């Protein structure tokens, strides 16, 4: 595992968390071999949010909202919906939160991705996106995570499948959002990406080391950040809440 510059050996959150991370990641590393971080979440298919909701009983008795298409789920995403925690993003209540540095909601989908990925999102009916830039609890990593609003689930799934060869061929990338001094690395082409879908939404995250050094393919902390942002937080918590929230009139998207 590559060192984390300036603070080698410092855990992402706690010693217990680090050992859980290392043990849980060994199987992932065996499966991925020499694959880069950018292809990691392309391979994840289990519905984390739905499984966790069924396990803890959340939403019992509530009629779920259909998010299979924008026609069924027309309300746009807002910053308040995606990042309700103000200046922090809490993934695990027992662990330190990520610091939320900056947010953005926009209808210009070219701000979220460039090259052929921008074309794929446009073809899938991208109407808007919401993203935010966070700093890891140790301050060693910076990441931009967001949700892209597409026309329907079929288009979102197709987009997910098309993105991997584009990233591998360096013909397009998701774009990070700089949030002041020390966050420029998240906008660099060397930042690593992960992505997934749920309903008519595509969820993505780009992560970089704050000092701009390259992230190695086996960087467990970077993988954990991608998992936290994509699987646990955006795909799980945020979209879980959308599914369980009562449908209401559409409201315009906003930004900080």
Tab-separated table of C-alpha atoms in Angstrom:
chain	number	residue	atom	x	y	z
A	1	UNK	CA	0.000	0.000	0.000
A	2	UNK	CA	1.457	3.377	-0.925
A	3	UNK	CA	2.344	5.784	1.840
A	4	UNK	CA	0.144	8.758	2.647
A	5	UNK	CA	2.575	11.635	2.388
A	6	UNK	CA	3.336	13.761	5.408
A	7	UNK	CA	1.419	11.481	7.755
A	8	UNK	CA	2.432	7.927	6.942
A	9	UNK	CA	0.599	5.314	8.940
A	10	UNK	CA	-2.226	7.634	10.024
A	11	UNK	CA	-5.581	5.807	9.790
A	12	UNK	CA	-8.409	7.244	7.743
A	13	UNK	CA	-10.625	7.318	10.834
A	14	UNK	CA	-9.457	4.871	13.528
A	15	UNK	CA	-7.226	1.830	14.021
A	16	UNK	CA	-10.264	-0.457	14.188
A	17	UNK	CA	-11.651	1.075	10.996
A	18	UNK	CA	-8.307	0.630	9.242
A	19	UNK	CA	-8.051	-3.061	10.068
A	20	UNK	CA	-11.652	-3.624	8.935
A	21	UNK	CA	-10.793	-1.818	5.719
A	22	UNK	CA	-7.643	-3.856	5.096
A	23	UNK	CA	-9.324	-7.201	5.769
A	24	UNK	CA	-12.382	-6.361	3.692
A	25	UNK	CA	-10.303	-5.077	0.805
A	26	UNK	CA	-8.127	-8.159	0.393
A	27	UNK	CA	-10.871	-10.003	-1.476
A	28	UNK	CA	-11.457	-6.979	-3.695
A	29	UNK	CA	-7.778	-6.780	-4.578
A	30	UNK	CA	-7.685	-10.469	-5.479
A	31	UNK	CA	-10.636	-9.990	-7.825
A	32	UNK	CA	-9.368	-6.819	-9.428
A	33	UNK	CA	-5.748	-7.818	-9.944
A	34	UNK	CA	-4.090	-5.010	-11.825
A	35	UNK	CA	-7.313	-3.120	-12.619
A	36	UNK	CA	-7.223	0.583	-11.812
A	37	UNK	CA	-9.484	2.380	-9.384
A	38	UNK	CA	-11.429	3.843	-12.282
A	39	UNK	CA	-12.967	0.443	-13.103
A	40	UNK	CA	-13.736	-0.553	-9.538
A	41	UNK	CA	-17.357	0.489	-9.114
A	42	UNK	CA	-18.246	-0.460	-12.645
A	43	UNK	CA	-18.099	-4.014	-11.291
A	44	UNK	CA	-20.309	-3.514	-8.211
A	45	UNK	CA	-23.917	-4.550	-8.667
A	46	UNK	CA	-25.454	-5.335	-5.282
A	47	UNK	CA	-28.171	-2.829	-4.245
A	48	UNK	CA	-26.584	-1.591	-1.030
A	49	UNK	CA	-29.283	0.913	-0.160
A	50	UNK	CA	-32.163	-1.500	-0.574
A	51	UNK	CA	-30.407	-4.250	1.364
A	52	UNK	CA	-29.586	-1.974	4.292
A	53	UNK	CA	-33.124	-0.614	4.405
A	54	UNK	CA	-34.610	-4.103	4.488
A	55	UNK	CA	-32.205	-5.143	7.218
A	56	UNK	CA	-32.950	-2.285	9.636
A	57	UNK	CA	-36.641	-1.927	8.894
A	58	UNK	CA	-36.364	1.655	7.675
A	59	UNK	CA	-39.290	2.683	5.553
A	60	UNK	CA	-41.605	-0.040	6.821
A	61	UNK	CA	-45.163	0.797	5.793
A	62	UNK	CA	-44.106	3.615	3.462
A	63	UNK	CA	-45.057	3.534	-0.190
A	64	UNK	CA	-41.762	3.816	-2.097
A	65	UNK	CA	-41.366	6.403	-4.819
A	66	UNK	CA	-40.679	5.069	-8.313
A	67	UNK	CA	-37.273	6.387	-9.444
A	68	UNK	CA	-37.006	4.265	-12.579
A	69	UNK	CA	-37.472	7.332	-14.799
A	70	UNK	CA	-37.650	11.118	-14.643
A	71	UNK	CA	-41.226	10.877	-15.921
A	72	UNK	CA	-42.153	8.996	-12.740
A	73	UNK	CA	-39.777	11.036	-10.555
A	74	UNK	CA	-39.775	14.585	-11.984
A	75	UNK	CA	-38.537	16.571	-8.971
A	76	UNK	CA	-35.002	17.826	-9.641
A	77	UNK	CA	-32.167	17.160	-7.251
A	78	UNK	CA	-31.181	19.994	-4.921
A	79	UNK	CA	-28.091	20.697	-2.860
A	80	UNK	CA	-30.210	20.492	0.287
A	81	UNK	CA	-31.382	17.003	-0.657
A	82	UNK	CA	-27.961	15.635	-1.582
A	83	UNK	CA	-25.930	17.386	1.135
A	84	UNK	CA	-28.320	18.119	4.007
A	85	UNK	CA	-25.561	18.094	6.630
A	86	UNK	CA	-24.358	21.627	6.027
A	87	UNK	CA	-20.574	21.670	6.246
A	88	UNK	CA	-20.055	17.945	6.732
A	89	UNK	CA	-20.935	14.601	5.185
A	90	UNK	CA	-21.574	11.907	7.763
A	91	UNK	CA	-21.155	8.427	6.302
A	92	UNK	CA	-20.946	6.495	9.580
A	93	UNK	CA	-22.223	8.035	12.850
A	94	UNK	CA	-19.465	6.212	14.727
A	95	UNK	CA	-16.711	7.720	12.588
A	96	UNK	CA	-15.414	11.191	11.822
A	97	UNK	CA	-17.314	13.043	9.087
A	98	UNK	CA	-15.936	14.313	5.802
A	99	UNK	CA	-15.681	18.099	5.621
A	100	UNK	CA	-17.932	19.508	2.893
A	101	UNK	CA	-16.031	22.335	1.222
A	102	UNK	CA	-18.184	23.353	-1.737
A	103	UNK	CA	-21.376	22.323	-3.532
A	104	UNK	CA	-22.862	22.959	-6.948
A	105	UNK	CA	-26.152	22.264	-8.697
A	106	UNK	CA	-26.390	23.002	-12.420
A	107	UNK	CA	-28.231	22.129	-15.597
A	108	UNK	CA	-25.100	22.340	-17.754
A	109	UNK	CA	-23.991	18.711	-17.657
A	110	UNK	CA	-20.743	19.545	-19.447
A	111	UNK	CA	-19.536	20.857	-16.091
A	112	UNK	CA	-19.678	17.348	-14.612
A	113	UNK	CA	-17.750	15.486	-17.322
A	114	UNK	CA	-15.837	16.099	-20.516
A	115	UNK	CA	-14.979	14.295	-23.748
A	116	UNK	CA	-16.996	11.247	-24.688
A	117	UNK	CA	-18.456	10.904	-21.189
A	118	UNK	CA	-20.172	14.271	-21.650
A	119	UNK	CA	-21.623	12.938	-24.907
A	120	UNK	CA	-22.845	9.745	-23.206
A	121	UNK	CA	-24.571	11.738	-20.463
A	122	UNK	CA	-26.230	14.008	-23.015
A	123	UNK	CA	-27.484	11.012	-24.982
A	124	UNK	CA	-28.903	9.551	-21.769
A	125	UNK	CA	-30.941	12.721	-21.241
A	126	UNK	CA	-28.943	14.502	-18.555
A	127	UNK	CA	-31.029	17.401	-17.253
A	128	UNK	CA	-28.962	18.467	-14.224
A	129	UNK	CA	-26.513	17.318	-11.572
A	130	UNK	CA	-25.575	18.064	-7.977
A	131	UNK	CA	-22.018	17.604	-6.720
A	132	UNK	CA	-19.926	18.463	-3.715
A	133	UNK	CA	-16.235	18.489	-2.857
A	134	UNK	CA	-15.168	16.935	0.441
A	135	UNK	CA	-11.981	16.575	2.423
A	136	UNK	CA	-11.236	13.236	4.082
A	137	UNK	CA	-11.127	13.199	7.913
A	138	UNK	CA	-7.311	13.131	7.853
A	139	UNK	CA	-7.114	15.857	5.210
A	140	UNK	CA	-4.913	13.655	3.016
A	141	UNK	CA	-7.515	13.123	0.266
A	142	UNK	CA	-9.939	15.401	-1.557
A	143	UNK	CA	-12.927	14.105	-3.529
A	144	UNK	CA	-15.821	15.391	-5.613
A	145	UNK	CA	-18.966	13.265	-5.475
A	146	UNK	CA	-22.198	13.837	-7.349
A	147	UNK	CA	-25.450	12.536	-8.773
A	148	UNK	CA	-26.412	13.035	-12.422
A	149	UNK	CA	-30.115	13.148	-13.308
A	150	UNK	CA	-30.776	11.062	-16.447
A	151	UNK	CA	-33.989	10.243	-18.301
A	152	UNK	CA	-34.500	6.649	-17.225
A	153	UNK	CA	-32.923	3.588	-15.644
A	154	UNK	CA	-32.183	1.908	-18.975
A	155	UNK	CA	-30.240	4.956	-20.132
A	156	UNK	CA	-28.386	5.203	-16.828
A	157	UNK	CA	-27.366	1.543	-16.996
A	158	UNK	CA	-26.259	1.924	-20.612
A	159	UNK	CA	-24.223	4.999	-19.681
A	160	UNK	CA	-22.510	3.124	-16.866
A	161	UNK	CA	-21.434	0.399	-19.269
A	162	UNK	CA	-20.155	2.866	-21.869
A	163	UNK	CA	-18.059	4.907	-19.453
A	164	UNK	CA	-15.440	2.272	-18.562
A	165	UNK	CA	-13.865	1.944	-22.038
A	166	UNK	CA	-13.946	5.740	-22.378
A	167	UNK	CA	-12.033	6.169	-19.109
A	168	UNK	CA	-9.644	3.340	-19.967
A	169	UNK	CA	-8.959	4.950	-23.337
A	170	UNK	CA	-8.571	8.410	-21.784
A	171	UNK	CA	-11.245	9.814	-24.068
A	172	UNK	CA	-13.216	11.531	-21.321
A	173	UNK	CA	-13.442	11.867	-17.544
A	174	UNK	CA	-15.589	13.025	-14.675
A	175	UNK	CA	-14.575	16.498	-13.539
A	176	UNK	CA	-13.678	17.444	-9.996
A	177	UNK	CA	-14.806	20.708	-8.410
A	178	UNK	CA	-12.007	22.812	-6.905
A	179	UNK	CA	-12.881	24.311	-3.541
A	180	UNK	CA	-9.971	26.581	-2.717
A	181	UNK	CA	-6.293	26.145	-2.014
A	182	UNK	CA	-5.230	22.550	-1.455
A	183	UNK	CA	-8.079	21.045	-3.502
A	184	UNK	CA	-6.757	21.608	-7.030
A	185	UNK	CA	-5.627	17.982	-7.293
A	186	UNK	CA	-9.231	16.790	-7.632
A	187	UNK	CA	-9.484	18.608	-10.970
A	188	UNK	CA	-6.382	16.950	-12.439
A	189	UNK	CA	-6.573	14.253	-15.094
A	190	UNK	CA	-4.742	11.907	-12.719
A	191	UNK	CA	-7.653	11.894	-10.214
A	192	UNK	CA	-9.240	8.452	-9.917
A	193	UNK	CA	-12.939	7.811	-10.505
A	194	UNK	CA	-15.716	5.430	-9.578
A	195	UNK	CA	-19.343	5.361	-10.702
A	196	UNK	CA	-22.576	3.443	-10.294
A	197	UNK	CA	-26.317	3.815	-10.954
A	198	UNK	CA	-29.577	3.641	-9.099
A	199	UNK	CA	-32.876	4.216	-10.861
A	200	UNK	CA	-32.512	7.035	-13.394
A	201	UNK	CA	-29.500	8.469	-11.572
A	202	UNK	CA	-25.801	7.981	-12.228
A	203	UNK	CA	-23.608	8.422	-9.131
A	204	UNK	CA	-19.905	9.198	-9.427
A	205	UNK	CA	-16.898	10.250	-7.404
A	206	UNK	CA	-13.396	11.419	-8.277
A	207	UNK	CA	-10.687	11.273	-5.623
A	208	UNK	CA	-7.128	12.597	-5.409
A	209	UNK	CA	-4.428	13.043	-2.823
A	210	UNK	CA	-4.424	16.572	-1.439
A	211	UNK	CA	-0.715	16.948	-2.175
A	212	UNK	CA	-1.253	16.010	-5.822
A	213	UNK	CA	0.744	12.775	-5.687
A	214	UNK	CA	-0.492	9.852	-7.777
A	215	UNK	CA	-2.904	7.349	-6.229
A	216	UNK	CA	-1.753	3.771	-6.691
A	217	UNK	CA	-4.075	1.026	-7.908
A	218	UNK	CA	-3.941	-0.648	-4.503
A	219	UNK	CA	-4.539	2.448	-2.376
A	220	UNK	CA	-7.040	1.146	0.178
A	221	UNK	CA	-7.864	4.584	1.575
A	222	UNK	CA	-8.828	5.903	-1.867
A	223	UNK	CA	-11.014	2.835	-2.413
A	224	UNK	CA	-12.680	3.411	0.937
A	225	UNK	CA	-13.475	7.013	0.024
A	226	UNK	CA	-15.045	5.899	-3.259
A	227	UNK	CA	-17.087	3.294	-1.390
A	228	UNK	CA	-18.145	5.799	1.273
A	229	UNK	CA	-19.237	8.439	-1.211
A	230	UNK	CA	-20.802	6.295	-3.933
A	231	UNK	CA	-22.167	3.184	-2.280
A	232	UNK	CA	-22.882	4.154	1.296
A	233	UNK	CA	-23.735	7.844	1.081
A	234	UNK	CA	-25.107	8.854	-2.337
A	235	UNK	CA	-26.447	5.566	-3.658
A	236	UNK	CA	-27.512	4.339	-0.235
A	237	UNK	CA	-28.510	7.159	2.095
A	238	UNK	CA	-29.403	9.998	-0.287
A	239	UNK	CA	-31.335	7.978	-2.846
A	240	UNK	CA	-32.915	5.879	-0.090
A	241	UNK	CA	-34.383	9.092	1.283
A	242	UNK	CA	-35.665	10.089	-2.164
A	243	UNK	CA	-37.389	6.735	-2.550
A	244	UNK	CA	-39.034	7.015	0.869
A	245	UNK	CA	-39.917	10.711	0.703
A	246	UNK	CA	-43.482	11.618	-0.362
A	247	UNK	CA	-43.741	12.927	-3.904
A	248	UNK	CA	-44.306	16.660	-4.173
A	249	UNK	CA	-44.197	19.483	-6.712
A	250	UNK	CA	-40.903	19.978	-8.498
A	251	UNK	CA	-38.700	22.774	-7.213
A	252	UNK	CA	-35.733	24.414	-8.921
A	253	UNK	CA	-32.255	23.148	-8.165
A	254	UNK	CA	-30.032	25.376	-6.081
A	255	UNK	CA	-26.354	25.752	-5.252
A	256	UNK	CA	-24.057	27.264	-2.701
